[in-house]
PDB file of C-alpha atoms in Angstrom:
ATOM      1  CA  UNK N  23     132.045 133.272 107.925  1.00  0.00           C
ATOM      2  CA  UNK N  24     135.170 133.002 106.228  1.00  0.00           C
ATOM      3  CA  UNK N  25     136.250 130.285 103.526  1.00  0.00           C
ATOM      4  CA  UNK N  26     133.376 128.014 104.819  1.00  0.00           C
ATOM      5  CA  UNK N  27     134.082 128.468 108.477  1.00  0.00           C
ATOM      6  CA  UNK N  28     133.380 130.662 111.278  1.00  0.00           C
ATOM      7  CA  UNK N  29     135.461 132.671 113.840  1.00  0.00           C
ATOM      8  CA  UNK N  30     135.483 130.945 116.290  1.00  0.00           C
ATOM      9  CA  UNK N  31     134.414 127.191 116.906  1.00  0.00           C
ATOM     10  CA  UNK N  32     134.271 126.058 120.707  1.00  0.00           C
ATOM     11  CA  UNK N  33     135.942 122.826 120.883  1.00  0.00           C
ATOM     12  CA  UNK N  34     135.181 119.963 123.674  1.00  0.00           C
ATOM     13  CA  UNK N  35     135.936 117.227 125.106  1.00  0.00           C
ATOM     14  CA  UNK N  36     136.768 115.437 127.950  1.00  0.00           C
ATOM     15  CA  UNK N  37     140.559 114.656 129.746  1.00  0.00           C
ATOM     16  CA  UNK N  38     141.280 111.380 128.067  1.00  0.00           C
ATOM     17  CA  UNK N  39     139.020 111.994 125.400  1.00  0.00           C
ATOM     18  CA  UNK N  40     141.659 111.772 122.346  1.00  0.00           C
ATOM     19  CA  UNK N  41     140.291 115.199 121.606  1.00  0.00           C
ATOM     20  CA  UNK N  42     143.867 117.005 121.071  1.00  0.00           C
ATOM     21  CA  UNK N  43     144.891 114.340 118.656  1.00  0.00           C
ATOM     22  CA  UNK N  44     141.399 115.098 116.474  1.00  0.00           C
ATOM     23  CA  UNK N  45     142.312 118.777 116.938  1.00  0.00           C
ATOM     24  CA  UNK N  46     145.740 118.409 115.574  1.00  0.00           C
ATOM     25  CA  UNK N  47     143.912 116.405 112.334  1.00  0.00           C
ATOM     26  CA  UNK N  48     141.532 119.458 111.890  1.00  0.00           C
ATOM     27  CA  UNK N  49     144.251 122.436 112.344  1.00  0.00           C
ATOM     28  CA  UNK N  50     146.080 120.773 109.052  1.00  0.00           C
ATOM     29  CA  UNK N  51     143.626 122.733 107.115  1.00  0.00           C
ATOM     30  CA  UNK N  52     145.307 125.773 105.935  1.00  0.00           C
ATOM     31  CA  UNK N  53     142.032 127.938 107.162  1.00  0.00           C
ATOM     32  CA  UNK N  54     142.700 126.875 110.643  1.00  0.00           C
ATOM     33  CA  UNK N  55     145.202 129.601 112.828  1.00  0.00           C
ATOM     34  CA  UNK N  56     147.855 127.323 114.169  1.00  0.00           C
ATOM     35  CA  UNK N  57     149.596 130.298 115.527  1.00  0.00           C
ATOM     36  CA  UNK N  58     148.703 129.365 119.547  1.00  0.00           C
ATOM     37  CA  UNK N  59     151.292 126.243 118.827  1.00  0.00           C
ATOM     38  CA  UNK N  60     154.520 126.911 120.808  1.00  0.00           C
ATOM     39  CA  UNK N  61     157.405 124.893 122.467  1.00  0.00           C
ATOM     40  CA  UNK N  62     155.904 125.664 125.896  1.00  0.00           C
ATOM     41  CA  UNK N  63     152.641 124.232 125.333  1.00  0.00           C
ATOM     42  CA  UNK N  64     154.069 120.785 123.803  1.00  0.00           C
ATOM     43  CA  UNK N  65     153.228 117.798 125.921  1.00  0.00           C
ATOM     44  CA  UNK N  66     154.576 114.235 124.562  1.00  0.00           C
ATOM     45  CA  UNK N  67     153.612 110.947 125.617  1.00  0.00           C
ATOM     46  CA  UNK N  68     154.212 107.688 123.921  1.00  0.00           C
ATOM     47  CA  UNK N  69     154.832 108.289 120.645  1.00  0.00           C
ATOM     48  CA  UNK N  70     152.140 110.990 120.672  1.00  0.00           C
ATOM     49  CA  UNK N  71     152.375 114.997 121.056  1.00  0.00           C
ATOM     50  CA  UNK N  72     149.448 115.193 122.414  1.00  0.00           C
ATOM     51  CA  UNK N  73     148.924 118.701 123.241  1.00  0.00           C
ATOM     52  CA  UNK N  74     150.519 121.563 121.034  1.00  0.00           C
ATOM     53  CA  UNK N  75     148.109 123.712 121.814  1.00  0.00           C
ATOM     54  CA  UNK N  76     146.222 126.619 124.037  1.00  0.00           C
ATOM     55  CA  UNK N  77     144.270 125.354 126.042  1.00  0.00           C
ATOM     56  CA  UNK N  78     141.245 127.943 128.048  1.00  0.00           C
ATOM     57  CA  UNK N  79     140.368 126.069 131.288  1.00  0.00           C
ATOM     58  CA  UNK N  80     140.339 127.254 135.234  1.00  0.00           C
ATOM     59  CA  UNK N  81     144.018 127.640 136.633  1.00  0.00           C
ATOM     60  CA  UNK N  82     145.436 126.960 132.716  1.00  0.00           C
ATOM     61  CA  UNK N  83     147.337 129.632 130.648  1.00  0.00           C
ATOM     62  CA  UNK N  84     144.078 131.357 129.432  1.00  0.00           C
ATOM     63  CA  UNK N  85     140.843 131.150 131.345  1.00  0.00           C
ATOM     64  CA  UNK N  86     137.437 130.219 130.261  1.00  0.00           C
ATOM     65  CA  UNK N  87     136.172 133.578 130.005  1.00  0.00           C
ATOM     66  CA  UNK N  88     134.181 134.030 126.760  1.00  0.00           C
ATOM     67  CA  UNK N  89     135.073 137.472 126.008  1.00  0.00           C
ATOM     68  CA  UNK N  90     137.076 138.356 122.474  1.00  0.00           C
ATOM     69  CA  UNK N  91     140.060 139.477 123.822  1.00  0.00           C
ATOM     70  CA  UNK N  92     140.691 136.487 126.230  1.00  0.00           C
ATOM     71  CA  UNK N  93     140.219 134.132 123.019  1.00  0.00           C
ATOM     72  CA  UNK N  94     141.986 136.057 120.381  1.00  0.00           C
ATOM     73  CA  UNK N  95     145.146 136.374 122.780  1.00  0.00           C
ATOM     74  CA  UNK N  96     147.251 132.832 122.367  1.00  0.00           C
ATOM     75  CA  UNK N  97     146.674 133.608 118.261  1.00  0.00           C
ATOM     76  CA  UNK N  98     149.254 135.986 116.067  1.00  0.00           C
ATOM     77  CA  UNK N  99     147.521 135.131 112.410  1.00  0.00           C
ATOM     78  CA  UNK N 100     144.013 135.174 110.929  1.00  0.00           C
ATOM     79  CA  UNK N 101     141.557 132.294 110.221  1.00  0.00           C
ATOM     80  CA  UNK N 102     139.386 129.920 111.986  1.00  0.00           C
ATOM     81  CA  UNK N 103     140.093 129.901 115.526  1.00  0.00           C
ATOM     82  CA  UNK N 104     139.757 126.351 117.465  1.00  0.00           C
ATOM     83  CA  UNK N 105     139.403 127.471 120.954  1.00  0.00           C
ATOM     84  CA  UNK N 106     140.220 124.026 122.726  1.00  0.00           C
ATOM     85  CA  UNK N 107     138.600 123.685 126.847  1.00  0.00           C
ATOM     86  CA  UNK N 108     137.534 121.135 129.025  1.00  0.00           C
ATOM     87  CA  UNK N 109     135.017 123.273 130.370  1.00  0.00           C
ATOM     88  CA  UNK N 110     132.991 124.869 127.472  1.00  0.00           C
ATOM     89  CA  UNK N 111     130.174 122.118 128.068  1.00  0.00           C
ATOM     90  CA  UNK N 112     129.540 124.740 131.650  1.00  0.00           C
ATOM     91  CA  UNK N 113     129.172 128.019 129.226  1.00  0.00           C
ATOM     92  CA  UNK N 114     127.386 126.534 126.416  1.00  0.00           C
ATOM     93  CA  UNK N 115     124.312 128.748 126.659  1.00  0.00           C
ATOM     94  CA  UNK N 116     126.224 131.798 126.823  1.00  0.00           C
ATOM     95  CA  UNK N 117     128.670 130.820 123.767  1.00  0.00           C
ATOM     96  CA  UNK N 118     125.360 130.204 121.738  1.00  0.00           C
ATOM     97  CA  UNK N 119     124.273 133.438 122.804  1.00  0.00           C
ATOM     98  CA  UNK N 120     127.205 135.624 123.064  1.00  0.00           C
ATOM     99  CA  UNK N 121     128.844 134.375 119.480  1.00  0.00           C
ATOM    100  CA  UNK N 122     126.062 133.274 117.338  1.00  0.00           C
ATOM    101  CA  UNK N 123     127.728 132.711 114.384  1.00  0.00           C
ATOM    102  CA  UNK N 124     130.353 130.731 116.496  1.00  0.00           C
ATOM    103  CA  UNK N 125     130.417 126.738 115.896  1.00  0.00           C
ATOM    104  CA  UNK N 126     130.517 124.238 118.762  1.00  0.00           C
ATOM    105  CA  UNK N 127     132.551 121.086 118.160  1.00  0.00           C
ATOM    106  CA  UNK N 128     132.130 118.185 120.667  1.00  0.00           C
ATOM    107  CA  UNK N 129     134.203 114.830 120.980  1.00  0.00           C
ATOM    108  CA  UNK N 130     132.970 112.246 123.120  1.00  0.00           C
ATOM    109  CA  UNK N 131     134.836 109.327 124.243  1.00  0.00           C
ATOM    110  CA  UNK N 132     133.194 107.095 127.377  1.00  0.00           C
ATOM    111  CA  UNK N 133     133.966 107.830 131.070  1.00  0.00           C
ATOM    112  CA  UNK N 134     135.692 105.175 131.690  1.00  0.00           C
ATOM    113  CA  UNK N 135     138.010 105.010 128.372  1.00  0.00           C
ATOM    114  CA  UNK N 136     138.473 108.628 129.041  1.00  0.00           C
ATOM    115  CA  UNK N 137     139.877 108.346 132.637  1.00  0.00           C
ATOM    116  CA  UNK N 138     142.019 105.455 131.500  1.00  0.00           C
ATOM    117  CA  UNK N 139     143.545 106.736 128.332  1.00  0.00           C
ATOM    118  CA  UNK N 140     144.265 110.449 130.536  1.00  0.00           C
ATOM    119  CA  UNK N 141     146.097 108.185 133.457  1.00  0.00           C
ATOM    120  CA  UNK N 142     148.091 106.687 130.416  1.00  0.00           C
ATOM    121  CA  UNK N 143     148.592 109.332 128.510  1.00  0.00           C
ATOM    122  CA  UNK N 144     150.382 111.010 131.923  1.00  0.00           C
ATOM    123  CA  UNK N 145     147.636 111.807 134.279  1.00  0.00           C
ATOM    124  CA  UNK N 146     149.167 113.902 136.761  1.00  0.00           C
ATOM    125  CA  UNK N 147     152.313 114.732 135.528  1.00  0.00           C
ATOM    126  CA  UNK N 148     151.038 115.705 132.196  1.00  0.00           C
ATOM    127  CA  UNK N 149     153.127 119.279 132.486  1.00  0.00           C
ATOM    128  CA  UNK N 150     150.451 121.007 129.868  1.00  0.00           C
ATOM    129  CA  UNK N 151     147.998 122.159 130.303  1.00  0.00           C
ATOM    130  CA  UNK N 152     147.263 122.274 134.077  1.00  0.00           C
ATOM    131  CA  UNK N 153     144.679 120.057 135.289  1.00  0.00           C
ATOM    132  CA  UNK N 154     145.132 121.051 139.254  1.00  0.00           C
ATOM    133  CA  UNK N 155     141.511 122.254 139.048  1.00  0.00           C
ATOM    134  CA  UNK N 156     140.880 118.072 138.802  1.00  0.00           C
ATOM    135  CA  UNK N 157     142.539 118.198 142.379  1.00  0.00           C
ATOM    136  CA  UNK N 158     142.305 114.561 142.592  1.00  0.00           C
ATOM    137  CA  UNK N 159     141.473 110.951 140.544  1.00  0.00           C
ATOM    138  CA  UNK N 160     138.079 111.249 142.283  1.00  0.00           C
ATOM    139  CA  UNK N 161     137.471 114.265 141.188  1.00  0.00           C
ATOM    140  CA  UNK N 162     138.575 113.938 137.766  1.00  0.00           C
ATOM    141  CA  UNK N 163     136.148 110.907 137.458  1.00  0.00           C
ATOM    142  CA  UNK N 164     133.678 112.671 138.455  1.00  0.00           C
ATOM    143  CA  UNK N 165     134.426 115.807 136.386  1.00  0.00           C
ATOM    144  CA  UNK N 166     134.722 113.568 133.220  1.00  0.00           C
ATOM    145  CA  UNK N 167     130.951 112.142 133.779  1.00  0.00           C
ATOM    146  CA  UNK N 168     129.876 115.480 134.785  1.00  0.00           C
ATOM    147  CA  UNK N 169     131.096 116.661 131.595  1.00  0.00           C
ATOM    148  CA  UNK N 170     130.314 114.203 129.288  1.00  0.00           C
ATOM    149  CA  UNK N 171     126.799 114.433 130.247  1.00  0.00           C
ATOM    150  CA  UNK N 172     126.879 118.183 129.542  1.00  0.00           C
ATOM    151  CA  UNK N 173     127.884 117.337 126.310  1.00  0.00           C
ATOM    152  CA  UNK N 174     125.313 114.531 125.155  1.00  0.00           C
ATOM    153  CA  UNK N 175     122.767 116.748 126.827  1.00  0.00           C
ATOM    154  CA  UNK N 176     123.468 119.373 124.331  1.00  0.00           C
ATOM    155  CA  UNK N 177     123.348 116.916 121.593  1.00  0.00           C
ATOM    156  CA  UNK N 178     119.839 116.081 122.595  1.00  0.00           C
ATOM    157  CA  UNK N 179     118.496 119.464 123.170  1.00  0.00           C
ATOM    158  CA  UNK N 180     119.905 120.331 119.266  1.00  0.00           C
ATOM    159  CA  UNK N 181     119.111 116.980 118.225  1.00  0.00           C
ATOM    160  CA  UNK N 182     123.026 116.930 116.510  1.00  0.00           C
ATOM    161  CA  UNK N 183     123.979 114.259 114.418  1.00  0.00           C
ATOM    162  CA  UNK N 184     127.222 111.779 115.660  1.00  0.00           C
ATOM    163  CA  UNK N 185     129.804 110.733 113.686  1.00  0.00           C
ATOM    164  CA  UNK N 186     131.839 108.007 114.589  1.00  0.00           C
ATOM    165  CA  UNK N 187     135.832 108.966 114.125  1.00  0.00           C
ATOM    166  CA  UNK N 188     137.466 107.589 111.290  1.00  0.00           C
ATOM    167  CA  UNK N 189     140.170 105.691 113.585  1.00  0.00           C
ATOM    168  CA  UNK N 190     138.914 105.188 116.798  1.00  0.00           C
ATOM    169  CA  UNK N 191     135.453 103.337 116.743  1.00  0.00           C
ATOM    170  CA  UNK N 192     134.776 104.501 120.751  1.00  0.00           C
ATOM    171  CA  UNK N 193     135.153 108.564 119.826  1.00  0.00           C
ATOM    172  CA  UNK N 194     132.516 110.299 118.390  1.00  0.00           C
ATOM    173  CA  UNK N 195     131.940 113.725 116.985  1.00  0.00           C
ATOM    174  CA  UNK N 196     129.326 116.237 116.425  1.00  0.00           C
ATOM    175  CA  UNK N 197     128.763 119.952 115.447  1.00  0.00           C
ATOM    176  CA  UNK N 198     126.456 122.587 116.828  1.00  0.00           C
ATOM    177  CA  UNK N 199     125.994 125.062 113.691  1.00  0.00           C
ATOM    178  CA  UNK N 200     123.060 127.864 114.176  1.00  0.00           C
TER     179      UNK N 200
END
């Protein structure tokens, strides 16, 4: 534990979720390593940019493979490392038992809002991170629900407290803390 925080927190949420905008608000505290930001993983829509960035997910720049050295490699600094995928909700188990210490963050935004807010926010032609693994809108529906339910599931098992985001009234927010 360093300055309050942990390692490593395993952040989650669904495509469409808002969660890279919440992730931005939390990585403007200074304990936070910002260092996996770069030009190449900058994705802009609207007057949003809505993905700065690494992103660990199945066909993206860095797998979701829990071991250290695939997480520490998109940082260059110290501090609190927000290790941003899609598909954490799959490997929860094994993040609580592999990195104990290790917080996990979840946002959760409705199905529905989700899928419509990704599809606005570029949908397919988002150009980071890849979402081919989606392969399709039915697909990605499906993989949001799927998801999502992984999510409130773990909730309930750790009986975790939701917060409701301090912007948008649909997102909400909780933390898994051993």
């Amino acid at each position: 534990m360093q300055n309050g925080l942990p390692k490593y927190i395993f952040y989650t949420g669904v495509p469409g979720s808002r969660w890279s905008g919440i992730a931005q608000e939390i990585k403007q505290d200074a304990r936070y390593d910002s260092s996996d930001r770069a030009p190449h993983r900058v994705y802009t829509h609207h007057e949003f940019s809505g993905h700065k960035e690494a992103y660990f997910g199945t066909g993206m720049e860095f797998p979701p493979i829990l071991d250290e050295e695939n997480l520490e490699e998109p940082f260059e600094r110290s501090g609190t490392r927000l290790l941003m995928s899609h598909e954490w909700p799959y490997h929860f188990d094994a993040i609580v038992k592999k990195y104990p210490e290790a917080w996990i963050q979840l946002i959760y935004r409705e199905d529905g809002s989700s899928f419509v807010w990704w599809k606005e926010a570029g949908g397919w032609d988002i150009t980071y991170p890849d979402y081919s693994w989606y392969e399709d809108d039915e697909t990605m529906f499906a993989r949001i629900r799927e998801q999502n339910q992984l999510i409130l599931d773990f909730a309930q098992k750790h009986m975790l407290q939701w917060t409701q985001h301090h912007k948008h009234n649909d997102i909400f927010m909780a933390v898994y803390k051993k």
